[in-house]
Coordinates of C-alpha atoms in Angstrom, one line a residue:
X1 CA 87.1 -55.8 50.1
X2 CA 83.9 -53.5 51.1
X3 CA 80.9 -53.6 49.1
X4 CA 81.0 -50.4 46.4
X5 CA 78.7 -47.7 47.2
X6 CA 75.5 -47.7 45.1
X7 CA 75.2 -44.2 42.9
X8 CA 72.8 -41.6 43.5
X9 CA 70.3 -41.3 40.9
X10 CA 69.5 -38.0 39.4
X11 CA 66.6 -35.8 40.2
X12 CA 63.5 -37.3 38.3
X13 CA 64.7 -41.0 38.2
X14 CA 63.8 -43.7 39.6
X15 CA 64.4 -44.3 43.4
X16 CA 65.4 -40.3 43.9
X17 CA 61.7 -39.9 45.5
X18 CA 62.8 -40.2 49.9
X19 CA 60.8 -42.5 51.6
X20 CA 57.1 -40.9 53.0
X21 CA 57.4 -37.8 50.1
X22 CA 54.0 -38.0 48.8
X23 CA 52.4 -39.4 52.8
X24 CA 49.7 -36.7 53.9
X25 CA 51.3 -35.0 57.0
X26 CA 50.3 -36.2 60.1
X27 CA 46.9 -34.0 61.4
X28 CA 48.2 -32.1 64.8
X29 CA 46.4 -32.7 68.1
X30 CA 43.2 -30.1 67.7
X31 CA 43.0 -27.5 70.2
X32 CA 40.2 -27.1 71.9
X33 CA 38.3 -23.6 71.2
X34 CA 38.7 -21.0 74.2
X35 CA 35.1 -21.3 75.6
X36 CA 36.2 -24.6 76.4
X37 CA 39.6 -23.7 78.1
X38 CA 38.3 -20.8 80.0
X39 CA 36.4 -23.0 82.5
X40 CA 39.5 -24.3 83.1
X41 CA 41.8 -21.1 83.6
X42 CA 39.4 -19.8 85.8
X43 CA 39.6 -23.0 87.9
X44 CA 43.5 -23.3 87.9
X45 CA 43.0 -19.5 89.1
X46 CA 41.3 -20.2 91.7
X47 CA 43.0 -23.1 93.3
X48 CA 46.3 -20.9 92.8
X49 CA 44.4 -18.2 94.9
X50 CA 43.3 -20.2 97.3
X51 CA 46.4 -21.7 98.1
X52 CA 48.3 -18.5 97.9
X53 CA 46.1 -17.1 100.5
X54 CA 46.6 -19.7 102.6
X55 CA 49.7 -20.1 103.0
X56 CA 51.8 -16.6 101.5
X57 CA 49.2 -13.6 101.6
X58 CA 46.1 -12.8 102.0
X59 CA 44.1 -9.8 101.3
X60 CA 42.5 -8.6 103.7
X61 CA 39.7 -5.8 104.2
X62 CA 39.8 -3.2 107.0
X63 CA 36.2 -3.4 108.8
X64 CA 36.7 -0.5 111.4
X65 CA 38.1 3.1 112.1
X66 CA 40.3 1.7 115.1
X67 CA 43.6 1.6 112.8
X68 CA 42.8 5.1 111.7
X69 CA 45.1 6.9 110.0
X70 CA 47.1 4.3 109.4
X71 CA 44.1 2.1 107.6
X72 CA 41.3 3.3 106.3
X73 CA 38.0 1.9 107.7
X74 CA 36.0 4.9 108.6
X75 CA 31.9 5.0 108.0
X76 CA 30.9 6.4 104.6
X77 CA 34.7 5.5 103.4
X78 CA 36.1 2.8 101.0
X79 CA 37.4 0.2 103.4
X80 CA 41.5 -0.6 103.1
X81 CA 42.0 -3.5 101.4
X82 CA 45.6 -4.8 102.6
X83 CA 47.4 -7.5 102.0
X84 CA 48.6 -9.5 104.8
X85 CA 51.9 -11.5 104.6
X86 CA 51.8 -15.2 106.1
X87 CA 55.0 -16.6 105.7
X88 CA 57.1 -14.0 108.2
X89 CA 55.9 -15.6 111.5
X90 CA 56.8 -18.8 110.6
X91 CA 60.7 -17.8 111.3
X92 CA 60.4 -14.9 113.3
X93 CA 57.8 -13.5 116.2
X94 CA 56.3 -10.2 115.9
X95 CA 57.9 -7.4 117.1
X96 CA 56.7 -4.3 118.4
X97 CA 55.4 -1.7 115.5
X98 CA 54.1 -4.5 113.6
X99 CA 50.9 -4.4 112.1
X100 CA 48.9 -7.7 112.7
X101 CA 46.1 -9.5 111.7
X102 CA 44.9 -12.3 114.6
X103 CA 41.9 -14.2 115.0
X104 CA 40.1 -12.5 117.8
X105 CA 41.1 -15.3 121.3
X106 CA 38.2 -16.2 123.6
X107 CA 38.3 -13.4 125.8
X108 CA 37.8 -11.3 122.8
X109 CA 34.9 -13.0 120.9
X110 CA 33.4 -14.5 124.4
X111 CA 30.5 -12.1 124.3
X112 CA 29.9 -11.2 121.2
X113 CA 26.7 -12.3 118.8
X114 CA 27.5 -14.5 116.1
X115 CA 26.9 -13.0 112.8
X116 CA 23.7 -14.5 111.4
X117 CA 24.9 -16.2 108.1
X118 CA 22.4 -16.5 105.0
X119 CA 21.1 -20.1 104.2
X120 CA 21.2 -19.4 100.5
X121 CA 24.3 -21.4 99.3
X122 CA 24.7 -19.1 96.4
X123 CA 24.9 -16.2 98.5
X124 CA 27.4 -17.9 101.3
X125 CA 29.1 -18.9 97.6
X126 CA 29.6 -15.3 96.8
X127 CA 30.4 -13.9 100.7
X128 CA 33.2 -16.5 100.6
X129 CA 34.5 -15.8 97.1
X130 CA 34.4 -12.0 98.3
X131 CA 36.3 -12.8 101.9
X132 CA 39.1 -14.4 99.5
X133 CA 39.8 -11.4 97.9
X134 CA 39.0 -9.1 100.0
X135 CA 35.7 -7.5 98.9
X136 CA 33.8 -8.8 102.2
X137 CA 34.6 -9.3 105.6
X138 CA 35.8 -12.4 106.2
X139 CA 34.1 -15.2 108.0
X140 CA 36.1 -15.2 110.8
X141 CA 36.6 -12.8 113.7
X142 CA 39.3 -11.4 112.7
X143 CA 41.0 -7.8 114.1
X144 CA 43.9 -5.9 113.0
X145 CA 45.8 -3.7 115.5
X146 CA 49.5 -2.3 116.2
X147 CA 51.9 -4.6 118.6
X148 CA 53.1 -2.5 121.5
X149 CA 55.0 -5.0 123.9
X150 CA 55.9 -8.5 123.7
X151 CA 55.5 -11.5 126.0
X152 CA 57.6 -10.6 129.3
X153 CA 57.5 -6.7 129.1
X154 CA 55.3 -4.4 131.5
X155 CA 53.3 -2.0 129.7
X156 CA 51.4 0.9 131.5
X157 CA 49.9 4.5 131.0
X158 CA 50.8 7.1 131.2
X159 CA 53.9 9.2 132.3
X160 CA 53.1 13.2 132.8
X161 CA 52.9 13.7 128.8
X162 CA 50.6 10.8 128.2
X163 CA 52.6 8.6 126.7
X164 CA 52.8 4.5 126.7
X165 CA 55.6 3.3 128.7
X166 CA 57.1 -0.4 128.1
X167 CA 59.4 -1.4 130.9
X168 CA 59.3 2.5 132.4
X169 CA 60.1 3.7 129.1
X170 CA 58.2 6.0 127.2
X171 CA 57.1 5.0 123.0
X172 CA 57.6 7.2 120.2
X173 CA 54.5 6.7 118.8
X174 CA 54.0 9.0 115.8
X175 CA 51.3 7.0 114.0
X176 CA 48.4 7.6 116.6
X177 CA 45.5 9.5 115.8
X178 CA 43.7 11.5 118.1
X179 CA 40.2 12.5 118.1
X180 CA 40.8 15.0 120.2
X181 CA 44.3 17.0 121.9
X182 CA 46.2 14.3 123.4
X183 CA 46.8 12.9 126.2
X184 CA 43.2 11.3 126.6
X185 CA 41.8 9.9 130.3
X186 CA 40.4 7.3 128.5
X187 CA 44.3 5.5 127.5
X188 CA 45.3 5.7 130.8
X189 CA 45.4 1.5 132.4
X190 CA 47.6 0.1 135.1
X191 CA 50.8 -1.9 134.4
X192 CA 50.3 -5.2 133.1
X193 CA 52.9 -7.7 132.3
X194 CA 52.3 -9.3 129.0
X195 CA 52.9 -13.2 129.4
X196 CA 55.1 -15.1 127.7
X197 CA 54.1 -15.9 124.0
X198 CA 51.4 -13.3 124.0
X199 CA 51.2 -9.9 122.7
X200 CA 49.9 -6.3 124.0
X201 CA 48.1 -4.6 121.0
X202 CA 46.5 -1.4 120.2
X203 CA 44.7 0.4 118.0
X204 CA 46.1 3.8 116.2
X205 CA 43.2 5.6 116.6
X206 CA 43.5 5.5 120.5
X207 CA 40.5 6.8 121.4
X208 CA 38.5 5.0 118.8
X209 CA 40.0 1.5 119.6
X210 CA 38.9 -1.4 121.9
X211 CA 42.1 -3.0 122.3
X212 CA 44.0 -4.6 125.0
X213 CA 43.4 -2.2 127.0
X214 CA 39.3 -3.1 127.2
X215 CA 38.7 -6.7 125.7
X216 CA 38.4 -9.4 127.8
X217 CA 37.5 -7.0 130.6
X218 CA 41.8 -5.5 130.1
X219 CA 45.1 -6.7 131.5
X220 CA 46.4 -10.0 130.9
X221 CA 42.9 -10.8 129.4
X222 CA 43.4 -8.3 126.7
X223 CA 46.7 -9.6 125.3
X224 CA 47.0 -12.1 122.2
X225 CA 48.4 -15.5 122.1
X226 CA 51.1 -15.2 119.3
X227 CA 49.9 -18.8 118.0
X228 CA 46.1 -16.4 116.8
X229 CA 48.2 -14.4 114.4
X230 CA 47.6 -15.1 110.6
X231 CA 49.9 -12.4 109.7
X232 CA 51.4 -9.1 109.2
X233 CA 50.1 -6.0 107.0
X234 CA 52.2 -5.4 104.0
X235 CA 51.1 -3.3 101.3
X236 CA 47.4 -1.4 101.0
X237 CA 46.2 -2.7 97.4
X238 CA 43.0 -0.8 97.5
X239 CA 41.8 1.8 97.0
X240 CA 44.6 3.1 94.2
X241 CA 44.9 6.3 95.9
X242 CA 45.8 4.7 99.2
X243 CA 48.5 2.3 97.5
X244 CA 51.4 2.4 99.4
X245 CA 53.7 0.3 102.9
X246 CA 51.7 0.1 105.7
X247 CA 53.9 1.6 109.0
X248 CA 55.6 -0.7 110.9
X249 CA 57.5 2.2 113.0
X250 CA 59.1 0.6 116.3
X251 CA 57.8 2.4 119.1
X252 CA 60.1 1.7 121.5
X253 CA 63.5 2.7 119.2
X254 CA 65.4 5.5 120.5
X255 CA 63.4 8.7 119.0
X256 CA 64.5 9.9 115.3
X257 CA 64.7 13.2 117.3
X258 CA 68.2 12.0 118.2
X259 CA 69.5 11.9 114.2
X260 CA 70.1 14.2 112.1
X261 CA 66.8 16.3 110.2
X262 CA 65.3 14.4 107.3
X263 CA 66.7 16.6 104.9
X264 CA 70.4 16.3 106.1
X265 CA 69.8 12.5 106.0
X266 CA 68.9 13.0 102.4
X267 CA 72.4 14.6 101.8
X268 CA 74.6 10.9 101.3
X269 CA 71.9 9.8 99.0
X270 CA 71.8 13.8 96.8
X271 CA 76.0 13.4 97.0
X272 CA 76.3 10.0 95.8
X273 CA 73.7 10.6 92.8
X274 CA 75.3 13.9 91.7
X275 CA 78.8 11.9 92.1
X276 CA 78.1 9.1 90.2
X277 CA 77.6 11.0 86.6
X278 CA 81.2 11.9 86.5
X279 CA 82.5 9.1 87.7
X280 CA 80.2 7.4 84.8
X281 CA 82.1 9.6 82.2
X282 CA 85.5 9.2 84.0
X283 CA 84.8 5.4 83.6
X284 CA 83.8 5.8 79.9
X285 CA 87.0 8.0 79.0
X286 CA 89.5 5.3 80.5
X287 CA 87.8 2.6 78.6
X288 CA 87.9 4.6 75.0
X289 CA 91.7 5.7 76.1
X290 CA 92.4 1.7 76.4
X291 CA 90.7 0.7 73.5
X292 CA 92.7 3.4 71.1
X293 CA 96.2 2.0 72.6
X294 CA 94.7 -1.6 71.9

C-alpha cells in the first residue's frame, strides 16, 4: 500500500514558507562602467579591420590623375577613396576591363626613390592607421590601372582611328579620357605579346598615364605578373558625392553600338513594371473571389 500523501498547509502555517523565501537574491556579476569597455571595442575593432582588409577588402586611396575620369586623383582634388575587393582572384583571373590594384613588379619600382619614412613611431603609428583606412597612401608601391589584354594576347597601337587593338581587333573603350582630341602620338607602341600569367594595363587618362606602355622601359617589361595583384576596385566610398560602381566595361566585347538604343533597352523593364500593378489586383480579386466561396 503507498504511503498517504502529506496535506498542504494553509497560507500562514507552519511549513507553507518554500525553501530559500526569505534568502537575499544572489548579487549579479557587475558590469564594468563603459570607460572601461571602450578600450576594448575599439581593440576588437581594430583587429576586425585589420583582418578584413587583409583578406576581403581594402580601402584604398587614389594617389594620381592617371585613372582620370574614372577615379578621382587630380592635384587640388579630394583623392578617391575606393574599396578594393580581395577575395575575387582567388577563383577567377582578371579579365579585361577590370580595374586593379597591384603592387608595382621590379621593372616598375627598379628606379624609383624610396619614400623617406619618419623615425617618429607615433607618426609611422598614425601613417599606418591612415593607410588602413584609406586616409594616406599606403606604404607600399602600389598602382591602380585598367586591364587591357591578358597573358597570350598581342596588343598594339593604333589602327587609322587610334584605337587599341588586341589580337587585330580594335577596343571599345568609352572610359578614356583625353587631354586633348584623340588619337594622341604619344599611345601609339608596337605589338607586344603579353606572356602567360601577366597582364597589359593602362591608365584611363591615356595621355596622363605611365602604364605598360612606358614602365620598365615598355613591352613585355611593362606587363604585370597576375601573382602582384591585391585586388579589384569595387565601390568609391569617398568622397559622398563620388559614391557609386567603379567601370569595369570589357573593352574588347562586341560594341553596344550593335544593340538596341538605351532607351529601347529600358522598354522590357517600363513594360514589366506598368504590367505588374494589374496583375497585382487581378491576383488580389481571385483570392477575395475564393475566400467568399470558402
Amino acid at each position: 500500500m503507498a504511503d498517504p500523501i502529506p496535506p498542504v498547509p494553509a497560507p500562514g502555517e507552519p511549513g507553507s514558507e518554500r525553501p530559500g523565501a526569505d534568502e537575499p537574491p544572489k548579487k549579479g556579476r557587475r558590469k564594468r562602467p563603459f570607460w572601461q569597455e571602450l578600450p576594448i571595442l575599439i581593440g576588437i575593432a581594430l583587429v576586425l579591420t585589420i583582418l578584413i582588409q587583409q583578406f576581403v577588402a581594402k580601402v584604398f586611396l587614389i594617389p594620381s590623375a592617371s585613372m582620370e575620369t574614372t577615379l578621382h586623383g587630380c592635384d587640388g582634388c579630394f583623392g578617391d577613396r575606393v574599396v578594393v575587393d580581395r577575395v575575387t582572384y582567388d577563383f577567377t583571373d582578371p579579365a579585361p576591363g577590370d580595374v586593379i590594384v597591384f603592387r608595382g613588379p621590379q621593372p616598375w619600382t627598379a628606379n624609383e626613390i624610396a619614400p623617406q619614412e619618419s623615425g617618429n613611431v607615433f607618426t609611422k603609428a598614425l601613417r599606418g592607421l591612415g593607410s588602413l583606412v584609406g586616409f594616406a597612401p599606403p606604404d607600399e608601391r602600389d598602382f591602380v590601372k585598367r586591364v587591357i589584354a591578358v597573358g597570350g594576347q598581342t596588343v598594339q597601337c593604333c589602327d587609322p582611328k587610334g584605337r587599341v587593338l588586341v589580337d587585330g581587333k580594335p577596343l571599345d573603350e568609352p572610359y578614356i579620357h583625353w587631354l586633348d582630341q584623340p588619337p594622341s602620338v604619344r599611345q601609339t607602341f608596337p605589338p607586344v605579346t603579353v606572356p602567360k600569367g601577366s597582364l597589359w594595363v593602362m591608365g584611363d587618362n591615356r595621355e596622363n598615364s605611365c602604364d605598360s606602355r612606358c614602365q620598365g622601359g615598355g613591352g613585355v617589361n611593362g606587363t604585370v605578373p597576375v601573382d602582384d595583384v591585391i585586388g579589384k576596385a569595387r565601390v568609391i566610398v569617398l568622397p559622398p558625392s563620388r559614391w557609386g560602381g567603379v567601370s569595369d566595361h570589357d573593352p574588347q566585347a562586341a560594341p553596344a553600338a550593335l544593340g538596341a538604343p538605351a532607351w529601347q533597352q529600358g522598354i522590357p523593364l517600363g513594360a514589366g513594371a506598368l504590367l505588374a500593378f494589374p496583375t497585382l489586383a487581378a491576383g488580389r480579386g481571385v483570392r477575395r473571389k475564393l475566400s467568399k466561396q470558402d
